[in-house]
Amino acid sequence: MPQTTIHFSIKPNGTVKETVEGVTGKSCKQLTKPIEDSLGNVVAFTPTTDYYQQATENLEYLEDHDWHNYHSVLNTKEHLENLEDHDWI
């Protein structure tokens, strides 16, 4: 598991640039939200390729899944529990 690192660059005018490393998907926003709330308004957000990593993995799962006869299992309790166990974010 990669190490999670948050870098802060503070300019003389008080602007703070935050860079997150070692986190994939949208969890970086959850990780940094308390810090950003303390610092003030977020002026810009520029996602890295890691930000889209989790979404890509979820899409690959959906593409690789065998959806044949999907309608026949849609309402089963086991299938619903399986869907709830996935991290869709």
PDB file of C-alpha atoms in Angstrom, residues 4-86:
ATOM      1  CA  THR A   4      -0.419   8.870   1.705  1.00  0.00           C
ATOM      2  CA  THR A   5       1.211  12.283   1.564  1.00  0.00           C
ATOM      3  CA  ILE A   6      -0.318  15.757   1.544  1.00  0.00           C
ATOM      4  CA  HIS A   7       1.939  18.618   0.416  1.00  0.00           C
ATOM      5  CA  PHE A   8       1.120  22.255   1.132  1.00  0.00           C
ATOM      6  CA  SER A   9       2.678  25.255  -0.615  1.00  0.00           C
ATOM      7  CA  ILE A  10       1.827  28.605   0.948  1.00  0.00           C
ATOM      8  CA  LYS A  11       2.433  31.680  -1.192  1.00  0.00           C
ATOM      9  CA  PRO A  12       3.229  35.122   0.274  1.00  0.00           C
ATOM     10  CA  ASN A  13      -0.310  36.296  -0.562  1.00  0.00           C
ATOM     11  CA  GLY A  14      -1.757  33.516   1.625  1.00  0.00           C
ATOM     12  CA  THR A  15      -2.872  31.227  -1.195  1.00  0.00           C
ATOM     13  CA  VAL A  16      -2.415  27.572  -0.281  1.00  0.00           C
ATOM     14  CA  LYS A  17      -1.766  24.873  -2.874  1.00  0.00           C
ATOM     15  CA  GLU A  18      -2.514  21.345  -1.687  1.00  0.00           C
ATOM     16  CA  THR A  19      -1.277  18.198  -3.447  1.00  0.00           C
ATOM     17  CA  VAL A  20      -2.322  14.682  -2.405  1.00  0.00           C
ATOM     18  CA  GLU A  21      -0.234  11.612  -3.267  1.00  0.00           C
ATOM     19  CA  GLY A  22      -0.820   7.924  -2.626  1.00  0.00           C
ATOM     20  CA  VAL A  23      -4.623   8.074  -2.706  1.00  0.00           C
ATOM     21  CA  THR A  24      -6.793   6.899  -5.583  1.00  0.00           C
ATOM     22  CA  GLY A  25     -10.332   7.865  -6.417  1.00  0.00           C
ATOM     23  CA  LYS A  26     -12.433  10.499  -4.772  1.00  0.00           C
ATOM     24  CA  SER A  27     -11.270   9.548  -1.289  1.00  0.00           C
ATOM     25  CA  CYS A  28      -8.669  12.330  -1.538  1.00  0.00           C
ATOM     26  CA  LYS A  29     -11.511  14.851  -1.238  1.00  0.00           C
ATOM     27  CA  GLN A  30     -12.779  13.130   1.895  1.00  0.00           C
ATOM     28  CA  LEU A  31      -9.256  13.104   3.297  1.00  0.00           C
ATOM     29  CA  THR A  32      -8.631  16.795   2.701  1.00  0.00           C
ATOM     30  CA  LYS A  33     -12.113  18.203   3.435  1.00  0.00           C
ATOM     31  CA  PRO A  34     -11.489  18.930   7.145  1.00  0.00           C
ATOM     32  CA  ILE A  35      -8.253  20.721   6.296  1.00  0.00           C
ATOM     33  CA  GLU A  36      -9.846  22.715   3.490  1.00  0.00           C
ATOM     34  CA  ASP A  37     -12.786  23.651   5.707  1.00  0.00           C
ATOM     35  CA  SER A  38     -10.311  25.046   8.250  1.00  0.00           C
ATOM     36  CA  LEU A  39      -8.295  26.965   5.666  1.00  0.00           C
ATOM     37  CA  GLY A  40     -11.199  28.634   3.860  1.00  0.00           C
ATOM     38  CA  ASN A  41     -12.707  28.575   0.385  1.00  0.00           C
ATOM     39  CA  VAL A  42     -11.362  26.258  -2.299  1.00  0.00           C
ATOM     40  CA  VAL A  43     -10.693  28.410  -5.352  1.00  0.00           C
ATOM     41  CA  ALA A  44      -9.751  25.641  -7.794  1.00  0.00           C
ATOM     42  CA  PHE A  45      -9.592  21.857  -7.929  1.00  0.00           C
ATOM     43  CA  THR A  46      -7.377  20.078 -10.452  1.00  0.00           C
ATOM     44  CA  PRO A  47      -7.690  16.289 -10.277  1.00  0.00           C
ATOM     45  CA  THR A  48      -4.707  14.076 -11.040  1.00  0.00           C
ATOM     46  CA  THR A  49      -4.826  10.763 -12.889  1.00  0.00           C
ATOM     47  CA  ASP A  50      -5.018   9.020  -9.485  1.00  0.00           C
ATOM     48  CA  TYR A  51      -8.340  10.773  -8.872  1.00  0.00           C
ATOM     49  CA  TYR A  52      -9.874   8.821 -11.764  1.00  0.00           C
ATOM     50  CA  GLN A  53      -8.224   5.490 -10.871  1.00  0.00           C
ATOM     51  CA  GLN A  54     -11.060   4.108  -8.724  1.00  0.00           C
ATOM     52  CA  ALA A  55     -13.675   5.051 -11.295  1.00  0.00           C
ATOM     53  CA  THR A  56     -11.664   3.193 -13.950  1.00  0.00           C
ATOM     54  CA  GLU A  57     -11.436   0.087 -11.771  1.00  0.00           C
ATOM     55  CA  ASN A  58     -15.214   0.170 -11.194  1.00  0.00           C
ATOM     56  CA  LEU A  59     -15.862   0.595 -14.911  1.00  0.00           C
ATOM     57  CA  GLU A  60     -13.579  -2.355 -15.712  1.00  0.00           C
ATOM     58  CA  TYR A  61     -15.478  -4.462 -13.176  1.00  0.00           C
ATOM     59  CA  LEU A  62     -18.781  -3.534 -14.805  1.00  0.00           C
ATOM     60  CA  GLU A  63     -17.427  -4.269 -18.284  1.00  0.00           C
ATOM     61  CA  ASP A  64     -15.963  -7.636 -17.237  1.00  0.00           C
ATOM     62  CA  HIS A  65     -19.049  -8.773 -15.349  1.00  0.00           C
ATOM     63  CA  ASP A  66     -21.277 -11.394 -16.941  1.00  0.00           C
ATOM     64  CA  TRP A  67     -24.602  -9.579 -17.264  1.00  0.00           C
ATOM     65  CA  HIS A  68     -26.337 -12.451 -19.075  1.00  0.00           C
ATOM     66  CA  ASN A  69     -29.582 -13.306 -17.268  1.00  0.00           C
ATOM     67  CA  TYR A  70     -29.041 -10.267 -15.035  1.00  0.00           C
ATOM     68  CA  HIS A  71     -32.794  -9.645 -14.872  1.00  0.00           C
ATOM     69  CA  SER A  72     -33.343 -13.038 -13.236  1.00  0.00           C
ATOM     70  CA  VAL A  73     -31.203 -12.200 -10.193  1.00  0.00           C
ATOM     71  CA  LEU A  74     -32.016  -8.528  -9.839  1.00  0.00           C
ATOM     72  CA  ASN A  75     -34.379  -8.901  -6.909  1.00  0.00           C
ATOM     73  CA  THR A  76     -32.559 -11.571  -4.940  1.00  0.00           C
ATOM     74  CA  LYS A  77     -31.284 -10.698  -1.487  1.00  0.00           C
ATOM     75  CA  GLU A  78     -27.855 -12.182  -2.254  1.00  0.00           C
ATOM     76  CA  HIS A  79     -27.447 -10.031  -5.353  1.00  0.00           C
ATOM     77  CA  LEU A  80     -28.460  -6.861  -3.506  1.00  0.00           C
ATOM     78  CA  GLU A  81     -25.976  -7.616  -0.725  1.00  0.00           C
ATOM     79  CA  ASN A  82     -23.271  -8.148  -3.353  1.00  0.00           C
ATOM     80  CA  LEU A  83     -24.024  -4.729  -4.837  1.00  0.00           C
ATOM     81  CA  GLU A  84     -23.920  -3.098  -1.396  1.00  0.00           C
ATOM     82  CA  ASP A  85     -20.474  -4.578  -0.719  1.00  0.00           C
ATOM     83  CA  HIS A  86     -18.870  -2.773  -3.660  1.00  0.00           C
TER      84      HIS A  86
END
